[in-house]
Short mmCIF file of C-alpha atoms in Angstrom, two decimals:
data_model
loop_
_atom_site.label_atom_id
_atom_site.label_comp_id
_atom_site.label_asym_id
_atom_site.label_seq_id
_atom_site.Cartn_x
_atom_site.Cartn_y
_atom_site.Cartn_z
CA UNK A 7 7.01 12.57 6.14
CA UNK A 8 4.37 12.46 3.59
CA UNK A 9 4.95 8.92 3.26
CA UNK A 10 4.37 8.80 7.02
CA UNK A 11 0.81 10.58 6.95
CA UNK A 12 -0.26 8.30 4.26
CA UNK A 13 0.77 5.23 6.11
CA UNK A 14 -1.20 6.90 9.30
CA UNK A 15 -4.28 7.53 6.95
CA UNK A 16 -4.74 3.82 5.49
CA UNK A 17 -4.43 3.10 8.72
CA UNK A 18 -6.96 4.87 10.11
CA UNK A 19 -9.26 3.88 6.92
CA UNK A 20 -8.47 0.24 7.75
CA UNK A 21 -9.83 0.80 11.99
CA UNK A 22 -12.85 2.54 10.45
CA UNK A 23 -13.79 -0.26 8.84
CA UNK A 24 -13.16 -2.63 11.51
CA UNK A 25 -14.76 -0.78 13.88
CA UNK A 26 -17.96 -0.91 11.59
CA UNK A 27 -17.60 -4.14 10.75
CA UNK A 28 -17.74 -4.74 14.33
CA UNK A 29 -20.86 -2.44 14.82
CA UNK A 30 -22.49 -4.19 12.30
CA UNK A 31 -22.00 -7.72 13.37
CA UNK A 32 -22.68 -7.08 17.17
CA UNK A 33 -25.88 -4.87 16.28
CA UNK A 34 -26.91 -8.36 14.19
CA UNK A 35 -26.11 -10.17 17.23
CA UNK A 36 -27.97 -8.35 19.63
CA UNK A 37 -31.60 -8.44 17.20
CA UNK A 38 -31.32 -11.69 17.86
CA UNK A 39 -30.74 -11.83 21.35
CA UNK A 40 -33.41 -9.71 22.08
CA UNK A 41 -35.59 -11.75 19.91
CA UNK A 42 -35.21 -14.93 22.11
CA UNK A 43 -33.43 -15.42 24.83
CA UNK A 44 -30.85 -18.00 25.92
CA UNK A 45 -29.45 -20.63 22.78
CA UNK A 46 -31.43 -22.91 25.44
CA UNK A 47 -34.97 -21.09 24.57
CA UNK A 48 -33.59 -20.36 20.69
CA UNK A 49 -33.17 -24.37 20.71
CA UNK A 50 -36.95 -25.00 21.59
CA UNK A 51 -36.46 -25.41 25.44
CA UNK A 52 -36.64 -28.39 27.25
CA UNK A 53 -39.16 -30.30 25.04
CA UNK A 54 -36.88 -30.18 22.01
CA UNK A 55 -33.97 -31.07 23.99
CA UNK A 56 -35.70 -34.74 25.16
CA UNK A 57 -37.20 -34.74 21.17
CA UNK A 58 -33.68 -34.53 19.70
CA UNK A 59 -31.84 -36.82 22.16
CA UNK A 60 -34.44 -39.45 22.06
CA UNK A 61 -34.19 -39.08 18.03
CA UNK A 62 -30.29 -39.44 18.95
CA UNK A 63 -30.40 -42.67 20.55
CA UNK A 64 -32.72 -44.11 17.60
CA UNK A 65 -30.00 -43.24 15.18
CA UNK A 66 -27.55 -44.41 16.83
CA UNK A 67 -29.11 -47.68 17.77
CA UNK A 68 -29.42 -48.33 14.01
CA UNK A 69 -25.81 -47.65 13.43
CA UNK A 70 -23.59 -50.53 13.15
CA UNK A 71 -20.34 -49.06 13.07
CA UNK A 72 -21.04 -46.97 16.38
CA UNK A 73 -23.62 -49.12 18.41
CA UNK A 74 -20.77 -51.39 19.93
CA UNK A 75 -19.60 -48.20 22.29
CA UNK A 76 -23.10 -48.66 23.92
CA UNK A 77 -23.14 -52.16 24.34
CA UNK A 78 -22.53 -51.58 28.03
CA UNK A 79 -24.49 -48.43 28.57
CA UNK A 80 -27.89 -48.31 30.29
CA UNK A 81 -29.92 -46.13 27.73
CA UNK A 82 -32.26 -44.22 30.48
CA UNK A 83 -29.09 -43.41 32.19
CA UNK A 84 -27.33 -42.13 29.32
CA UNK A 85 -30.81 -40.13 27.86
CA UNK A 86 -31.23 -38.48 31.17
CA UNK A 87 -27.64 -37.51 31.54
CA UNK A 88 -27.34 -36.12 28.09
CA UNK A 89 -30.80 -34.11 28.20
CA UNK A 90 -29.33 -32.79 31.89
CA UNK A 91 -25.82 -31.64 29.93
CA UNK A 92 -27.63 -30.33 27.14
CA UNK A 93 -29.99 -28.23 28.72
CA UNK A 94 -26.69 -26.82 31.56
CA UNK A 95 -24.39 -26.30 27.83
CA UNK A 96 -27.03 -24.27 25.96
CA UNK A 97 -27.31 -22.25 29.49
CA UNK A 98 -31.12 -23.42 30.70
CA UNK A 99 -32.24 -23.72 33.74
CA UNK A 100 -30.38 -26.81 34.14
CA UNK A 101 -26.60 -27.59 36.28
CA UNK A 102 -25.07 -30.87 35.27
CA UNK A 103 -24.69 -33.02 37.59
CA UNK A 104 -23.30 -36.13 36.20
CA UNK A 105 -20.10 -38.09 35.35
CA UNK A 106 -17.35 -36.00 33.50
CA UNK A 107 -16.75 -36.81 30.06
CA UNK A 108 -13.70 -38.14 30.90
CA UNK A 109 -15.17 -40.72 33.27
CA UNK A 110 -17.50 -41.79 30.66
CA UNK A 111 -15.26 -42.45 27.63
CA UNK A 112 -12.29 -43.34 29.26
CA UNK A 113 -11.43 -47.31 27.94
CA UNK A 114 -14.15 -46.61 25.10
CA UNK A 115 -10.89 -45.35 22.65
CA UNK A 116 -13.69 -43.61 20.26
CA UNK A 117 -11.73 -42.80 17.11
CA UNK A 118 -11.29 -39.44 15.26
CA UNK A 119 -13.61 -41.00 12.68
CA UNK A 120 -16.58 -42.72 14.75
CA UNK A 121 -16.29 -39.51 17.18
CA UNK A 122 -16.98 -37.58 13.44
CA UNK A 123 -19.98 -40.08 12.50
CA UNK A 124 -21.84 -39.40 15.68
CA UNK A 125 -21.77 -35.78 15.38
CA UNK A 126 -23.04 -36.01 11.53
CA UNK A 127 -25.87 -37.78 13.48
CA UNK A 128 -26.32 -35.34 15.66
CA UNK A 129 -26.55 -32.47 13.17
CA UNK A 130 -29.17 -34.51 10.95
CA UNK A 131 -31.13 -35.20 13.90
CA UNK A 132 -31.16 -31.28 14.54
CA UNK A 133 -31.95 -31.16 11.25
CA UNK A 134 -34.99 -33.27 11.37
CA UNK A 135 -36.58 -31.25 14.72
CA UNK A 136 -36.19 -27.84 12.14
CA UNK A 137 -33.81 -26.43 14.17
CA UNK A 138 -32.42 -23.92 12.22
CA UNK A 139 -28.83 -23.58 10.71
CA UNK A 140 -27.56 -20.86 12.41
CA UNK A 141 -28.97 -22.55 16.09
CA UNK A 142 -27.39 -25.77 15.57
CA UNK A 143 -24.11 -24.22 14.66
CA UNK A 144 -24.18 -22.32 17.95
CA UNK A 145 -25.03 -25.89 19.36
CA UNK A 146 -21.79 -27.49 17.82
CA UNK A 147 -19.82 -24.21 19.06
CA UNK A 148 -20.79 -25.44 22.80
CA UNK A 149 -20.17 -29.18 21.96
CA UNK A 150 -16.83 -29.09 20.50
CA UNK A 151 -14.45 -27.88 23.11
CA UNK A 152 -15.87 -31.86 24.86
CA UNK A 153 -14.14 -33.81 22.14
CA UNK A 154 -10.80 -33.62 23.75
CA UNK A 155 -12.39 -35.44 26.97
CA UNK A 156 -14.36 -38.16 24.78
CA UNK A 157 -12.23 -39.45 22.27
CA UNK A 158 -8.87 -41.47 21.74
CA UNK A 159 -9.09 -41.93 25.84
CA UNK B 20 -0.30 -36.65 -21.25
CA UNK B 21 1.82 -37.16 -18.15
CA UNK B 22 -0.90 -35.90 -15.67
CA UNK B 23 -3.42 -38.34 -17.17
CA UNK B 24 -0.95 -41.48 -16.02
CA UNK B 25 -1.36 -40.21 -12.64
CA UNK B 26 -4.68 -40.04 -12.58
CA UNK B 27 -5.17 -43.35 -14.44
CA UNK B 28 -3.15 -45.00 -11.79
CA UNK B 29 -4.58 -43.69 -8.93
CA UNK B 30 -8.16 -43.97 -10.10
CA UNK B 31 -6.84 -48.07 -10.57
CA UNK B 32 -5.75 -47.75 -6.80
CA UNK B 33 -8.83 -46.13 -5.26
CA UNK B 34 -11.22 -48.03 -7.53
CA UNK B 35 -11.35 -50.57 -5.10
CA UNK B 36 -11.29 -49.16 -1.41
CA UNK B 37 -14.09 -47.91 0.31
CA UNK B 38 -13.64 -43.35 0.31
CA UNK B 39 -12.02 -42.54 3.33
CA UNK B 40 -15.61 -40.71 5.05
CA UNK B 41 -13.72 -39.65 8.73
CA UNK B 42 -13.98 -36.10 8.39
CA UNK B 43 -17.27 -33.52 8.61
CA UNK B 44 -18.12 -32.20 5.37
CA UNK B 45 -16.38 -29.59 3.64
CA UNK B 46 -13.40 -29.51 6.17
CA UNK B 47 -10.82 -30.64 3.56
CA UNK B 48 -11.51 -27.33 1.58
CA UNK B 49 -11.00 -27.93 -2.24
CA UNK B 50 -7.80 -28.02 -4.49
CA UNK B 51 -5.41 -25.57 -4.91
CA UNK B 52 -4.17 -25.24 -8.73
CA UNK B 53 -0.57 -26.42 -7.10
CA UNK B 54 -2.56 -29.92 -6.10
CA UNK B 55 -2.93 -29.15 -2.00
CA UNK B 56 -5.75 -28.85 -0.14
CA UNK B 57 -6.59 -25.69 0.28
CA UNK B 58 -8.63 -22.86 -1.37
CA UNK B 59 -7.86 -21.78 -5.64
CA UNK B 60 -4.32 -20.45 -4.92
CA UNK B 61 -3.59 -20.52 -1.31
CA UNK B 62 -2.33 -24.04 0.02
CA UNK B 63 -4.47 -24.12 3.43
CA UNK B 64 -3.31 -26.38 6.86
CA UNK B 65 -5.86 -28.85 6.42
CA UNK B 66 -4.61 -32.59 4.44
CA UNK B 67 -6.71 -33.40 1.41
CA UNK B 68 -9.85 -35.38 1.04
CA UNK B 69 -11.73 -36.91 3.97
CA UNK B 70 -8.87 -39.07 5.52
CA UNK B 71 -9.07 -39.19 9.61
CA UNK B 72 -6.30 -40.05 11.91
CA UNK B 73 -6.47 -43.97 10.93
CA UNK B 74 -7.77 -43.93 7.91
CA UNK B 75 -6.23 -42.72 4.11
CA UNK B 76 -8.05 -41.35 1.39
CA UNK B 77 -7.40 -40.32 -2.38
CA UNK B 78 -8.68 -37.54 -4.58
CA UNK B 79 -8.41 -36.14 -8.07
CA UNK B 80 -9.25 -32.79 -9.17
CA UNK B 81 -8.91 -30.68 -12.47
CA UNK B 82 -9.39 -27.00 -12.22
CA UNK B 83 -9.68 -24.72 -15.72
CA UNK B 84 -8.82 -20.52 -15.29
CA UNK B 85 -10.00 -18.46 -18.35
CA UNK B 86 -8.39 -14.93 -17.74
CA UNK B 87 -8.97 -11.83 -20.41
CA UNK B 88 -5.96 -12.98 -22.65
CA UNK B 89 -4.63 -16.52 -20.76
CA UNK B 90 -6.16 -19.57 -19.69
CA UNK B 91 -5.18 -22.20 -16.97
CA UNK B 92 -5.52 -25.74 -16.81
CA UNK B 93 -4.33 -27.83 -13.91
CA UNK B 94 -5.09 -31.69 -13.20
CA UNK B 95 -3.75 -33.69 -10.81
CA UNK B 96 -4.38 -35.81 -7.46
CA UNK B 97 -4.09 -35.92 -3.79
CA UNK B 98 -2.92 -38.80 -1.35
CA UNK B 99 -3.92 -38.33 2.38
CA UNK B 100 -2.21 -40.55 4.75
CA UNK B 101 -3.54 -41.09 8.44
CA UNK B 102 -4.29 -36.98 7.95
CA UNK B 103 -0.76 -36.58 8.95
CA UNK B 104 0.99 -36.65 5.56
CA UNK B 105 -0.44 -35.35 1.99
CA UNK B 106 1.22 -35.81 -1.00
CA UNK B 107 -0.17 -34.35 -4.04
CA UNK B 108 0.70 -33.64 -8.15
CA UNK B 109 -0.37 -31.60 -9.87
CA UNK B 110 0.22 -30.11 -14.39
CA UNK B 111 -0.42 -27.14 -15.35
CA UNK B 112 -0.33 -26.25 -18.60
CA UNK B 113 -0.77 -22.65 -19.69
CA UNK B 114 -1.01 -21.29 -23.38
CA UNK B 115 0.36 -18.15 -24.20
CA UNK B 116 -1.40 -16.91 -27.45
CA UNK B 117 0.76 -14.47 -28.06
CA UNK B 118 3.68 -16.73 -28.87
CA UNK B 119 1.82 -19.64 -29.73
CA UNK B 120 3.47 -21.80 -27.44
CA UNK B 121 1.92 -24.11 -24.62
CA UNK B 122 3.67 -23.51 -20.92
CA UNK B 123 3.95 -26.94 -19.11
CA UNK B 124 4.40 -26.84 -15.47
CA UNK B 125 4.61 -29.77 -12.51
CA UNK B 126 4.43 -29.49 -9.52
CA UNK B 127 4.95 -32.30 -6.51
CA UNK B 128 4.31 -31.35 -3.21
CA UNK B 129 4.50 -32.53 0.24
CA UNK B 130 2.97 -31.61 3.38
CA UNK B 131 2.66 -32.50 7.13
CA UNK B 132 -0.05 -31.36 9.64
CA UNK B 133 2.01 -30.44 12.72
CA UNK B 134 -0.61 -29.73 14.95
CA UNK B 135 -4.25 -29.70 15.58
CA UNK B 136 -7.74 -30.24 14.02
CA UNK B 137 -9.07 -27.15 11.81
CA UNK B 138 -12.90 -27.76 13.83
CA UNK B 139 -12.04 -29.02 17.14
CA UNK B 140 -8.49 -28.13 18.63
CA UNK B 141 -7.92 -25.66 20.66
CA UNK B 142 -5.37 -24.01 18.75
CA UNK B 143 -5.62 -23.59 14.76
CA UNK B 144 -4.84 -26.40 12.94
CA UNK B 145 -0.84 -25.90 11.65
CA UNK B 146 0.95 -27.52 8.42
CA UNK B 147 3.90 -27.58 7.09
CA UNK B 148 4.67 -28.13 3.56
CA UNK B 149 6.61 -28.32 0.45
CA UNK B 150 6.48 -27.87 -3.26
CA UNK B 151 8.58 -28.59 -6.05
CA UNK B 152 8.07 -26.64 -9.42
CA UNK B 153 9.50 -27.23 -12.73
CA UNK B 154 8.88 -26.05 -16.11
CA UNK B 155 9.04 -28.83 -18.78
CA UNK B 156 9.89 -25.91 -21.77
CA UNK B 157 11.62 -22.54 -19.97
CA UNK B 158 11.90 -20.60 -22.96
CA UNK B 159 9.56 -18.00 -22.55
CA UNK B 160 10.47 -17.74 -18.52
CA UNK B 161 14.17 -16.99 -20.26
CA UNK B 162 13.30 -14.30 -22.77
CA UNK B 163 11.48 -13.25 -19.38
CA UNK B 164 14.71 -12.81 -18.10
CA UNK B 165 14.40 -15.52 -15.30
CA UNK B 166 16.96 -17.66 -14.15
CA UNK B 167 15.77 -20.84 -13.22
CA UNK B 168 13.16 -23.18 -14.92
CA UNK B 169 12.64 -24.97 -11.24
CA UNK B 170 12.17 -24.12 -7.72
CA UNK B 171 11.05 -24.71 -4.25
CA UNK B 172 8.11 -23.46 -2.43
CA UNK B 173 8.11 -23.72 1.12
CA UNK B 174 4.85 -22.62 3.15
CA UNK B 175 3.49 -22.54 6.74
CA UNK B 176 -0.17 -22.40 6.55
CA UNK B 177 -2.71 -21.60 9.94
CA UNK B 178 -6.49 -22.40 9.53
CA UNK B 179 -9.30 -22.06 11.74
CA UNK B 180 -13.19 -23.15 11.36
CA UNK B 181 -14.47 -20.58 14.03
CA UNK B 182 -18.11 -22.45 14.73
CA UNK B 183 -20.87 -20.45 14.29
CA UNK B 184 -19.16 -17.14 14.87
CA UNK B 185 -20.70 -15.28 12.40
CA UNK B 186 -24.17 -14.49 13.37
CA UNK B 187 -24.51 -18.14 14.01
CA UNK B 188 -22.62 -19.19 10.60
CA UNK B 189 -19.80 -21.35 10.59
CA UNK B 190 -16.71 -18.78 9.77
CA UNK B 191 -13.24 -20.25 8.38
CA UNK B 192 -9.85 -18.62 7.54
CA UNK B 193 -6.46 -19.49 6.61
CA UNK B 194 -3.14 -17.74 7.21
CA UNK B 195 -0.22 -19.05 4.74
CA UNK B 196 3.45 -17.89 5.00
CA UNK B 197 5.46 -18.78 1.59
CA UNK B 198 8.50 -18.72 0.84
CA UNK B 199 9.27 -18.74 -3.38
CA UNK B 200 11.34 -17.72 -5.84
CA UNK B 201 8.44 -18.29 -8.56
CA UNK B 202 7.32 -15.46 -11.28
CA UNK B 203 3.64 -16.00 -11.72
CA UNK B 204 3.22 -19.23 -9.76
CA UNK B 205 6.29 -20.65 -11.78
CA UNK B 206 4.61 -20.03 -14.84
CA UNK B 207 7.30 -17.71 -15.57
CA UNK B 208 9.97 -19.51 -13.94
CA UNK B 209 11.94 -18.63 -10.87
CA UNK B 210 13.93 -15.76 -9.87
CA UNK B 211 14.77 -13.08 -12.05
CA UNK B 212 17.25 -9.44 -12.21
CA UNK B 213 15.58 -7.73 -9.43
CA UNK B 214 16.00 -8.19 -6.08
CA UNK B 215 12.10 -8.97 -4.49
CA UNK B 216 11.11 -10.34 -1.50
CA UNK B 217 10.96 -14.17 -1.15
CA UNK B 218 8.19 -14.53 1.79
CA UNK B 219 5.02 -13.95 0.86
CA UNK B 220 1.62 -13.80 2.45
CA UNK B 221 -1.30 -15.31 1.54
CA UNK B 222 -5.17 -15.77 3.24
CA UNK B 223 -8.49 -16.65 2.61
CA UNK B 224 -11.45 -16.38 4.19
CA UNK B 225 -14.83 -18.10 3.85
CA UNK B 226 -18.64 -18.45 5.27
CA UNK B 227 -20.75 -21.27 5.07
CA UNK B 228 -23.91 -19.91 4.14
CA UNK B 229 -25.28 -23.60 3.98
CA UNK B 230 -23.67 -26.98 5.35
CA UNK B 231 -22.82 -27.75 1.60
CA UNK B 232 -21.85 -24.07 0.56
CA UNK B 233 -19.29 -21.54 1.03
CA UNK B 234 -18.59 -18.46 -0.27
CA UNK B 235 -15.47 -16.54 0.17
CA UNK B 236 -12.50 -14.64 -0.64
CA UNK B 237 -8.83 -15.31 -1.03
CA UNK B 238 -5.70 -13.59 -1.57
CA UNK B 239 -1.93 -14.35 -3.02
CA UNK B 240 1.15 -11.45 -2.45
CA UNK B 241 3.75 -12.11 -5.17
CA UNK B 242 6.93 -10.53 -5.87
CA UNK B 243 8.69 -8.45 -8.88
CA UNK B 244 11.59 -10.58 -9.51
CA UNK B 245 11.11 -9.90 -13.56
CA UNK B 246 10.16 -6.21 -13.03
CA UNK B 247 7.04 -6.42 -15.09
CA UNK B 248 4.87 -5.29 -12.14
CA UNK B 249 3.67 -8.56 -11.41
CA UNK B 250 0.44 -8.21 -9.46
CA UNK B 251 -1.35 -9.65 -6.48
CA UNK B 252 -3.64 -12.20 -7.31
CA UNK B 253 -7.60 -11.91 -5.86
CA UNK B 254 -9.93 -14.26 -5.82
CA UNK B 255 -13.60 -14.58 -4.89
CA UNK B 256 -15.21 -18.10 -4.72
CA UNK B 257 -18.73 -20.07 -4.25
CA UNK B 258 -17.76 -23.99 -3.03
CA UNK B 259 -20.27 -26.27 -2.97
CA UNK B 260 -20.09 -29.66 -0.76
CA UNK B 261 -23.19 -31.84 -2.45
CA UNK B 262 -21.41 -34.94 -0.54
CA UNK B 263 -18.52 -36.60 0.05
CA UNK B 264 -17.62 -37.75 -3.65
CA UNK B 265 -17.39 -34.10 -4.71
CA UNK B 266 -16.75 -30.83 -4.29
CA UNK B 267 -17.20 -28.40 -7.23
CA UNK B 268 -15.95 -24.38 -7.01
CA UNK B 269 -16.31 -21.30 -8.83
CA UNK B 270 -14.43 -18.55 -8.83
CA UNK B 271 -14.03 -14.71 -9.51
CA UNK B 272 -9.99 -14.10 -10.51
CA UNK B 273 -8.57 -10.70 -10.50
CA UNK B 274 -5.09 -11.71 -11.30
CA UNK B 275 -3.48 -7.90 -12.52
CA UNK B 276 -0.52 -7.71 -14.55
CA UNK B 277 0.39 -10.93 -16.16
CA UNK B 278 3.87 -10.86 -18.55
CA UNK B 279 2.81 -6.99 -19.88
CA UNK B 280 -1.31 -7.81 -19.76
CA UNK B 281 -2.88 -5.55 -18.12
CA UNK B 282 -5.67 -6.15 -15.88
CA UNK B 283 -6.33 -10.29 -16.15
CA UNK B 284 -9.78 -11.01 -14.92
CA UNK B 285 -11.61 -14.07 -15.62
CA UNK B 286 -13.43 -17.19 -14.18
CA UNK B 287 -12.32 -20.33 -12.48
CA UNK B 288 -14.04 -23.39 -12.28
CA UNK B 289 -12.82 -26.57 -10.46
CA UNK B 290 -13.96 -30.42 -9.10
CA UNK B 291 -12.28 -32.66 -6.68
CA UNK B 292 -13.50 -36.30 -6.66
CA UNK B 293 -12.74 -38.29 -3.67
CA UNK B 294 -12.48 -41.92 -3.30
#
């Protein structure tokens, strides 16, 4: 019995805890949200978007081990898609309306490790516009659910 | 120095091919002192080094513990293959003051990622793995009263980087499920008069505070087959990433009881080179 109640206190020390861990982190969570808005306005908007992707596509066209995937792409088409998908992902004011990602890449076969060198890219192109840490993580959390639909396909 | 052949020859392997560069950084974790990936003294799902799916990659690490009345040394080296199969070596050697004798112990492991990738799947990544432990002199694991100077671990490990969940920071963990006979890590041989449990659990848990640095926590459940109240072991670590080539750590140990110490605490520093 006694062994019981302390079992039922530690237990009730270990919810405490969690439950103000939890406080904590959401209270954290919800400075910044009231701070600025959307991950879409925390990004920079719109203008940062078309900075970042046209910083992208500079990168990438002086990368030799990646540049053959876009041998066959049409750049504008590509920019304007990506800046559309950007801005609907970080929740603007955007809706894509473009190919799936699965249309796109299909017959590209990107592999694990070209797939890994363009988002480095990425991230040191977010880098570059100041956006900070904690914003381009977010970024990556909306981006990396695609990778199933871009690569080995 | 049997640990230094190892190295020797795979340093002569590596020398020549380009470092495997198909992973983002830090995912590989660091070295474990049993030679996997992982964290300090939890083996973790992720393969060693930065290895993708077509690719295969080396690394070499030594590690050095420095605990109120024992130290730790461990070398050894990692092979990734197509980050599907790791194998890794690893010495320890471990000098007990006390007796003035110098424990040796190896340790040759194996281990297979089963499923996933620890940024991108859907699912945590999963691993499966092995390791074989065996003292080179047992006679202080004897007067110990264990009874075997070799043994098998067995562990199923879970991990997860959770991106930016954290207030925006990238958050990772690691579940591992071992099974072992070992007293102290092996140190102290295998199996011993009382009955203990042989599955053990074992986490860690880390933040990035910067892409090239993590700071986190990790902790290793261990059993009472000698009856000397083996404890726990706790660790709390800073990892830095600078680049590719390297990843250095520091840690904090709180290791308990060790062989009738009391209370072990001490530092832990360790580098993994990659080529």
């Amino acid at each position: 019995m006694c062994q019981l109640r302390g079992t039922f206190k530690l237990m009730q020390r270990f919810f405490r805890s969690v439950t103000l861990c939890i406080t904590l982190i959401s209270l954290f969570g919800c400075q910044t949200l009231h701070k600025r808005n959307s991950l879409y306005q925390q990004f920079g908007g719109q203008a940062k978007i078309e900075h970042v992707i046209d910083a992208f596509i500079l990168r990438i066209g002086a990368n030799s081990q990646i540049i053959h995937y876009f041998s066959d792409s049409n750049i504008s088409h590509f920019r304007a898609g990506f800046i559309n998908h950007m801005c609907a992902l970080l929740e603007g004011p955007c809706e894509y309306n473009g190919d799936s990602m699965v249309q796109i890449h299909t017959g590209m076969n990107i592999n694990e490790r070209d797939f890994n060198l363009v988002v480095e890219l990425f991230i040191n192109v977010m880098t570059d516009a100041h956006i900070p840490y904690q914003i381009q993580n977010k970024v990556l959390a909306k981006l990396a659910p695609l990778r199933s639909k871009i690569i080995e396909i | 120095m049997r640990w230094a052949k190892y190295v020797t020859l795979l340093f002569g392997l590596f020398i020549e091919a380009k470092a495997a560069e198909g992973k983002l950084l830090a995912t590989p974790g660091t070295s474990s002192i049993d030679g996997s990936a992982g964290g300090g003294i939890v083996p973790w799902a992720q393969l060693s080094n930065y290895a993708s799916d077509d690719e295969w990659g080396g690394s070499a690490f030594c590690s050095g513990a420095a605990l109120s009345d024992y130290r730790l040394n461990v070398c050894g080296a990692q092979l990734n293959l197509f980050d599907r199969l790791e194998l890794s070596v690893a010495e320890q050697a471990f000098p007990v003051v006390a007796t003035d004798t110098m424990i040796k112990q190896s340790v040759l492991g194996m281990k297979v990622r089963l499923y996933g990738d620890v940024v991108y799947s859907r699912w945590p990544q999963m691993s499966v793995g092995v390791m074989h432990k065996s003292l080179s002199d047992d006679a202080v694991a004897q007067q110990l009263g264990a009874s075997e100077s070799q043994g098998n671990d067995l562990y199923f490990a879970v991990s997860k980087l959770q991106l930016g969940a954290i207030a925006g920071y990238h958050w990772f963990w690691n579940v591992t499920t071992r099974y072992s006979e070992a007293n102290q890590n092996g140190l102290l041989g295998y199996g011993g008069p009382e009955h203990s449990s042989r599955w053990h659990f074992e986490a860690s848990s880390a933040i990035f505070l910067t892409p090239h640095m993590a700071v986190g926590y990790e902790f290793k459940e261990k059993s009472q087959n000698l009856g000397l109240g083996e404890s726990h072991w706790r660790t709390a670590f800073l990892a830095w990433f600078p680049n590719k080539s390297m990843t250095v750590t520091a840690a904090w140990l709180n290791f308990g009881s060790i062989a009738r110490s009391k209370s072990q605490k001490g530092v832990y520093v360790s580098i993994t080179g990659y080529f």
